[in-house]
Amino acid sequence: MSTELPPVAPEVLAEAVESLTARLRKKLDDATAGCAAAATGEADGSVTFRFGEDAVVTLRPGPAGTVTEAGQATCTCLLAPRCLHRAAALGAAPLADTAPPEPEPAGAAGTEQTTAVEPAESAASAEPAEPAESAASAEPVESAESVPALTAAQVGAATALWHAAAEALAAGVTAGGAVVQAELLRAAHTARLAGLPRAEAAALRVVRGLRAARERRTAHRLGDLTGSFRELLYTAGVLASGTADPALTGTSRRAYTQGGSLQVQGLCREPVLSATGYGGVVTHLLAPDGSRYSISDVRPGGLARARGAGRASVALGGATLDHAGLARGGLRIVGATVSPEGRLGAGRGVKATPLPGAAWSDGPAAPLFARPAAEAVAALLATPAEAAEAETALIGCDVTVVGAAGDHLLVREAVPHAPLLRLLPAHPHPELPHTENLRRIASYPGLRLRVLGRPDLDRAATLRPVAVGPVPGAQYTLRLPGEWLGRADLGYERLQGEHFPPPDAAAAAAGEAGPVPAADAPDPLADAPLWRVRRLLETGVAGGRRAVAEAARGTAAQAAYGPLRRAGLTAAADLATALAAEADRRPRDAFGRLADPSPDGYAWAWLAAATHLAAAERSLVAASWTATPDGATPAAP
């Protein structure tokens, strides 16, 4: 069993790689490859790496379990600290978050730190934007004042990050080794010092994606790395122009403000599981006026903590509730502290009193299910793509189960002319019950179901359910225990046979609802020829600029982009053609040297195509939620 390596601060790794000579840098990737398997944990918490007889590298993490200073990584060889051994050991360790939480005594009040500076991702996402501390350690802090304009230091840092990102894109995964990653980390650290946390977070995601791709991890997805490159290039490019909205700089701290007195009712709870080793739970709450709040408890611990935190105590103002009780109960809070995202904090002056719970049909959640899902998604898609609300909002709808189709469950909303919707697990981890619950629901065609979930804005008409319940007044629907208050949290509760209606009720329900179609739902996103542009962009991320140039030579490019023009997607075809041409443009002087070695032109062409593709796919996703009078989804343009 391999030893778990302590996380390393990005700037420490960047400094170690930068101190190497050019000859040693060429050997760094090979030296890093076998380090993790040869690590040995010591009794004092340090980790050692042995390189031959005379070189031993020791990593001594600080109190937070992270290597944050150069002196915490030492080597016994003669070249230390500018040695290959030390840089390889640091490169084998995982990257630490830029502001790791410091250990605090129980009940201590502090400031909730975060490295996320972009829209908050789904709480059940496999790779959340950042690990967040428990709400118990949150205390109101002053909001950062808006900077009227970008400073010269910020513009310079953004420009350096743009050049590093362009070099990494031109290299691709195949050539994006430790040296390329170190350049990105150095530029990201400079951006952090200049007050550009959003750009820094985007750079760290790219580095983690490059690592996952080169190590061939099972959780790696080329599409995710492509999106990370697009976000990094866009953020750095706009900031480098000096004309960006100061809001694009992001924020490295959640600013909690006084929210006065609140009364909230629980909606549901869902597990949080991060690929960086964090786990926990987030409980969603709703106020009588429709305002949404949440209480989270996320700490290091991974899957074990994600599964156990569902019944952990809610550390908020002395409330004697656990998350399971809060998801079906309520709170009256005095002196509440609230972040802009609706996260409730637990400062010293917060007092909370439990309240009786309410069913979805009777409490403040009732309006969620009165609005058609298409209207709710249209409102989310109308918000800016980077808005947090579009990524985290929960919507509700009443649906009829059609059946399983591939890896998803097909349902139809109970409104006239509604399209078929796809239900996918909110978290696909096999140790969490999301997938098992959906599989059991799929075995009951015609079942009426009330669903509360998060729309997947990257897929056509797709909803990721967090909780389900029976439809009021329906005969062929779920039969949940009374203490569940009419809902089941799919991430914590497993639906059993006793929770479903008997088989003889299916015939009567079929007569009421009419025949249920068994065909799969049309997918305008998959049917559109935009996949050709996506494949070109992902080819560039995987193989670098040279791979795009090779794919574009000859008549293959004209044949590839012809379907785009015939489908009316002429802008996508033009941008793809321009990207291929720029990738193959390598002008040389009379001596055979590159006349323009800068990858900036190629990076701008790639970013233009990627930005257009994201906008086009977003439009197709919006169309997939709109049905024609016969109930079919509109065809792709």
mmCIF file of C-alpha atoms in Angstrom, residues 401-579:
data_model
loop_
_atom_site.group_PDB
_atom_site.id
_atom_site.type_symbol
_atom_site.label_atom_id
_atom_site.label_comp_id
_atom_site.label_asym_id
_atom_site.label_seq_id
_atom_site.Cartn_x
_atom_site.Cartn_y
_atom_site.Cartn_z
ATOM 1 C CA VAL A 401 -41.477 7.497 -15.466
ATOM 2 C CA VAL A 402 -40.941 6.251 -19.026
ATOM 3 C CA GLY A 403 -38.119 3.787 -18.429
ATOM 4 C CA ALA A 404 -34.373 3.313 -18.642
ATOM 5 C CA ALA A 405 -32.461 4.197 -21.810
ATOM 6 C CA GLY A 406 -28.732 3.611 -21.709
ATOM 7 C CA ASP A 407 -27.176 5.237 -18.670
ATOM 8 C CA HIS A 408 -30.129 7.504 -17.886
ATOM 9 C CA LEU A 409 -33.771 7.363 -16.851
ATOM 10 C CA LEU A 410 -36.387 8.872 -19.159
ATOM 11 C CA VAL A 411 -39.327 10.762 -17.672
ATOM 12 C CA ARG A 412 -41.956 13.135 -19.008
ATOM 13 C CA GLU A 413 -43.097 16.166 -17.086
ATOM 14 C CA ALA A 414 -46.792 16.311 -16.245
ATOM 15 C CA VAL A 415 -47.513 19.450 -18.308
ATOM 16 C CA PRO A 416 -48.945 19.731 -21.840
ATOM 17 C CA HIS A 417 -46.496 19.212 -24.718
ATOM 18 C CA ALA A 418 -43.581 18.539 -22.348
ATOM 19 C CA PRO A 419 -40.424 16.982 -23.814
ATOM 20 C CA LEU A 420 -38.807 13.829 -22.520
ATOM 21 C CA LEU A 421 -36.311 14.542 -19.754
ATOM 22 C CA ARG A 422 -33.263 12.526 -18.792
ATOM 23 C CA LEU A 423 -32.473 11.821 -15.154
ATOM 24 C CA LEU A 424 -28.827 11.153 -14.309
ATOM 25 C CA PRO A 425 -27.330 10.441 -10.863
ATOM 26 C CA ALA A 426 -26.390 13.592 -9.004
ATOM 27 C CA HIS A 427 -23.219 11.747 -8.035
ATOM 28 C CA PRO A 428 -22.247 8.514 -9.832
ATOM 29 C CA HIS A 429 -19.986 7.110 -7.103
ATOM 30 C CA PRO A 430 -20.969 3.437 -6.646
ATOM 31 C CA GLU A 431 -20.837 3.701 -2.841
ATOM 32 C CA LEU A 432 -23.534 6.388 -2.871
ATOM 33 C CA PRO A 433 -27.139 5.277 -3.522
ATOM 34 C CA HIS A 434 -28.014 7.729 -6.330
ATOM 35 C CA THR A 435 -27.524 5.246 -9.165
ATOM 36 C CA GLU A 436 -29.188 2.357 -7.341
ATOM 37 C CA ASN A 437 -32.252 4.467 -6.537
ATOM 38 C CA LEU A 438 -32.689 5.612 -10.140
ATOM 39 C CA ARG A 439 -32.270 2.043 -11.370
ATOM 40 C CA ARG A 440 -35.062 0.884 -9.055
ATOM 41 C CA ILE A 441 -37.338 3.746 -10.096
ATOM 42 C CA ALA A 442 -36.781 2.837 -13.757
ATOM 43 C CA SER A 443 -38.356 -0.583 -13.128
ATOM 44 C CA TYR A 444 -41.742 1.074 -12.509
ATOM 45 C CA PRO A 445 -42.878 2.561 -15.855
ATOM 46 C CA GLY A 446 -45.796 4.919 -15.469
ATOM 47 C CA LEU A 447 -44.873 5.823 -11.880
ATOM 48 C CA ARG A 448 -45.781 9.387 -10.934
ATOM 49 C CA LEU A 449 -42.887 11.107 -9.211
ATOM 50 C CA ARG A 450 -42.125 14.497 -7.694
ATOM 51 C CA VAL A 451 -38.492 15.385 -8.396
ATOM 52 C CA LEU A 452 -36.246 18.045 -6.910
ATOM 53 C CA GLY A 453 -32.986 18.295 -8.821
ATOM 54 C CA ARG A 454 -30.310 20.360 -10.463
ATOM 55 C CA PRO A 455 -30.494 20.876 -14.247
ATOM 56 C CA ASP A 456 -27.353 19.836 -16.090
ATOM 57 C CA LEU A 457 -26.777 22.816 -18.384
ATOM 58 C CA ASP A 458 -24.114 20.923 -20.362
ATOM 59 C CA ARG A 459 -26.539 18.220 -21.548
ATOM 60 C CA ALA A 460 -29.780 18.290 -23.471
ATOM 61 C CA ALA A 461 -32.895 18.256 -21.220
ATOM 62 C CA THR A 462 -31.073 16.573 -18.327
ATOM 63 C CA LEU A 463 -31.897 16.777 -14.644
ATOM 64 C CA ARG A 464 -29.801 15.399 -11.791
ATOM 65 C CA PRO A 465 -32.286 14.601 -8.999
ATOM 66 C CA VAL A 466 -31.284 15.195 -5.400
ATOM 67 C CA ALA A 467 -34.566 14.114 -3.758
ATOM 68 C CA VAL A 468 -37.869 12.566 -4.844
ATOM 69 C CA GLY A 469 -41.331 12.236 -3.350
ATOM 70 C CA PRO A 470 -44.881 11.140 -4.140
ATOM 71 C CA VAL A 471 -47.187 13.270 -6.298
ATOM 72 C CA PRO A 472 -50.133 14.470 -4.194
ATOM 73 C CA GLY A 473 -53.403 12.868 -5.302
ATOM 74 C CA ALA A 474 -51.773 10.336 -7.643
ATOM 75 C CA GLN A 475 -52.545 6.636 -7.150
ATOM 76 C CA TYR A 476 -49.484 5.110 -8.810
ATOM 77 C CA THR A 477 -46.781 6.950 -6.918
ATOM 78 C CA LEU A 478 -44.289 6.464 -4.086
ATOM 79 C CA ARG A 479 -45.440 5.368 -0.664
ATOM 80 C CA LEU A 480 -42.926 6.758 1.775
ATOM 81 C CA PRO A 481 -42.985 6.489 5.584
ATOM 82 C CA GLY A 482 -44.788 9.283 7.398
ATOM 83 C CA GLU A 483 -41.656 10.410 9.231
ATOM 84 C CA TRP A 484 -39.995 11.123 5.880
ATOM 85 C CA LEU A 485 -42.479 13.975 5.296
ATOM 86 C CA GLY A 486 -43.025 13.003 1.675
ATOM 87 C CA ARG A 487 -39.460 13.014 0.328
ATOM 88 C CA ALA A 488 -36.437 10.776 0.099
ATOM 89 C CA ASP A 489 -32.883 12.091 -0.184
ATOM 90 C CA LEU A 490 -31.403 10.011 -3.000
ATOM 91 C CA GLY A 491 -27.852 10.422 -1.707
ATOM 92 C CA TYR A 492 -28.585 8.973 1.735
ATOM 93 C CA GLU A 493 -31.781 6.901 1.668
ATOM 94 C CA ARG A 494 -32.261 3.732 -0.356
ATOM 95 C CA LEU A 495 -35.688 3.142 -1.864
ATOM 96 C CA GLN A 496 -36.994 -0.362 -1.143
ATOM 97 C CA GLY A 497 -39.860 -2.388 -2.555
ATOM 98 C CA GLU A 498 -42.180 -1.272 0.231
ATOM 99 C CA HIS A 499 -41.765 2.337 -0.916
ATOM 100 C CA PHE A 500 -43.368 1.590 -4.303
ATOM 101 C CA PRO A 501 -47.006 0.848 -5.159
ATOM 102 C CA PRO A 502 -48.083 -2.771 -5.680
ATOM 103 C CA PRO A 503 -47.975 -4.166 -9.256
ATOM 104 C CA ASP A 504 -51.765 -4.324 -9.563
ATOM 105 C CA ALA A 505 -51.929 -0.524 -9.290
ATOM 106 C CA ALA A 506 -49.938 -0.118 -12.497
ATOM 107 C CA ALA A 507 -52.809 -1.138 -14.798
ATOM 108 C CA ALA A 508 -55.192 1.428 -13.325
ATOM 109 C CA ALA A 509 -52.551 4.117 -13.538
ATOM 110 C CA ALA A 510 -51.814 3.261 -17.168
ATOM 111 C CA GLY A 511 -55.452 3.818 -18.029
ATOM 112 C CA GLU A 512 -55.327 7.274 -16.459
ATOM 113 C CA ALA A 513 -52.047 8.437 -17.962
ATOM 114 C CA GLY A 514 -52.365 6.806 -21.388
ATOM 115 C CA PRO A 515 -49.617 4.919 -23.223
ATOM 116 C CA VAL A 516 -46.077 5.703 -22.174
ATOM 117 C CA PRO A 517 -43.595 6.044 -25.069
ATOM 118 C CA ALA A 518 -40.543 3.826 -24.880
ATOM 119 C CA ALA A 519 -38.316 5.560 -27.411
ATOM 120 C CA ASP A 520 -35.280 7.521 -26.321
ATOM 121 C CA ALA A 521 -35.512 11.292 -26.227
ATOM 122 C CA PRO A 522 -34.062 13.250 -29.149
ATOM 123 C CA ASP A 523 -30.808 15.008 -28.383
ATOM 124 C CA PRO A 524 -30.254 18.166 -30.462
ATOM 125 C CA LEU A 525 -26.834 18.619 -28.901
ATOM 126 C CA ALA A 526 -25.649 15.170 -29.961
ATOM 127 C CA ASP A 527 -27.333 15.376 -33.377
ATOM 128 C CA ALA A 528 -25.737 18.714 -34.304
ATOM 129 C CA PRO A 529 -22.430 18.573 -36.218
ATOM 130 C CA LEU A 530 -20.815 20.757 -33.579
ATOM 131 C CA TRP A 531 -19.037 17.648 -32.352
ATOM 132 C CA ARG A 532 -16.548 18.253 -35.166
ATOM 133 C CA VAL A 533 -15.469 21.539 -33.583
ATOM 134 C CA ARG A 534 -15.401 19.934 -30.147
ATOM 135 C CA ARG A 535 -13.177 17.145 -31.433
ATOM 136 C CA LEU A 536 -10.776 19.680 -32.976
ATOM 137 C CA LEU A 537 -10.542 21.638 -29.718
ATOM 138 C CA GLU A 538 -9.993 18.498 -27.653
ATOM 139 C CA THR A 539 -7.385 17.329 -30.142
ATOM 140 C CA GLY A 540 -5.508 20.548 -29.474
ATOM 141 C CA VAL A 541 -5.710 20.040 -25.713
ATOM 142 C CA ALA A 542 -4.547 16.425 -25.927
ATOM 143 C CA GLY A 543 -1.869 16.693 -28.590
ATOM 144 C CA GLY A 544 -1.071 20.386 -28.682
ATOM 145 C CA ARG A 545 -0.712 22.709 -31.630
ATOM 146 C CA ARG A 546 1.081 20.138 -33.751
ATOM 147 C CA ALA A 547 -1.851 17.703 -33.504
ATOM 148 C CA VAL A 548 -4.300 20.367 -34.736
ATOM 149 C CA ALA A 549 -2.009 21.216 -37.641
ATOM 150 C CA GLU A 550 -1.678 17.558 -38.637
ATOM 151 C CA ALA A 551 -5.439 17.036 -38.498
ATOM 152 C CA ALA A 552 -6.037 20.059 -40.736
ATOM 153 C CA ARG A 553 -3.643 19.263 -43.560
ATOM 154 C CA GLY A 554 -4.891 18.048 -46.913
ATOM 155 C CA THR A 555 -8.560 17.932 -47.901
ATOM 156 C CA ALA A 556 -9.735 16.405 -44.604
ATOM 157 C CA ALA A 557 -10.491 19.789 -43.077
ATOM 158 C CA GLN A 558 -12.795 20.822 -45.939
ATOM 159 C CA ALA A 559 -14.692 17.550 -45.684
ATOM 160 C CA ALA A 560 -14.962 17.880 -41.911
ATOM 161 C CA TYR A 561 -16.423 21.388 -41.879
ATOM 162 C CA GLY A 562 -18.771 20.950 -44.839
ATOM 163 C CA PRO A 563 -21.552 19.505 -42.635
ATOM 164 C CA LEU A 564 -21.257 22.544 -40.369
ATOM 165 C CA ARG A 565 -21.904 24.911 -43.256
ATOM 166 C CA ARG A 566 -24.767 22.793 -44.604
ATOM 167 C CA ALA A 567 -26.369 22.885 -41.148
ATOM 168 C CA GLY A 568 -26.146 26.685 -41.111
ATOM 169 C CA LEU A 569 -23.327 26.764 -38.551
ATOM 170 C CA THR A 570 -21.089 28.871 -40.752
ATOM 171 C CA ALA A 571 -19.507 30.799 -37.868
ATOM 172 C CA ALA A 572 -18.395 27.549 -36.229
ATOM 173 C CA ALA A 573 -16.963 26.343 -39.552
ATOM 174 C CA ASP A 574 -15.087 29.614 -40.114
ATOM 175 C CA LEU A 575 -13.616 29.622 -36.614
ATOM 176 C CA ALA A 576 -12.543 25.984 -36.884
ATOM 177 C CA THR A 577 -10.923 26.675 -40.248
ATOM 178 C CA ALA A 578 -9.114 29.711 -38.841
ATOM 179 C CA LEU A 579 -7.875 27.656 -35.896
#
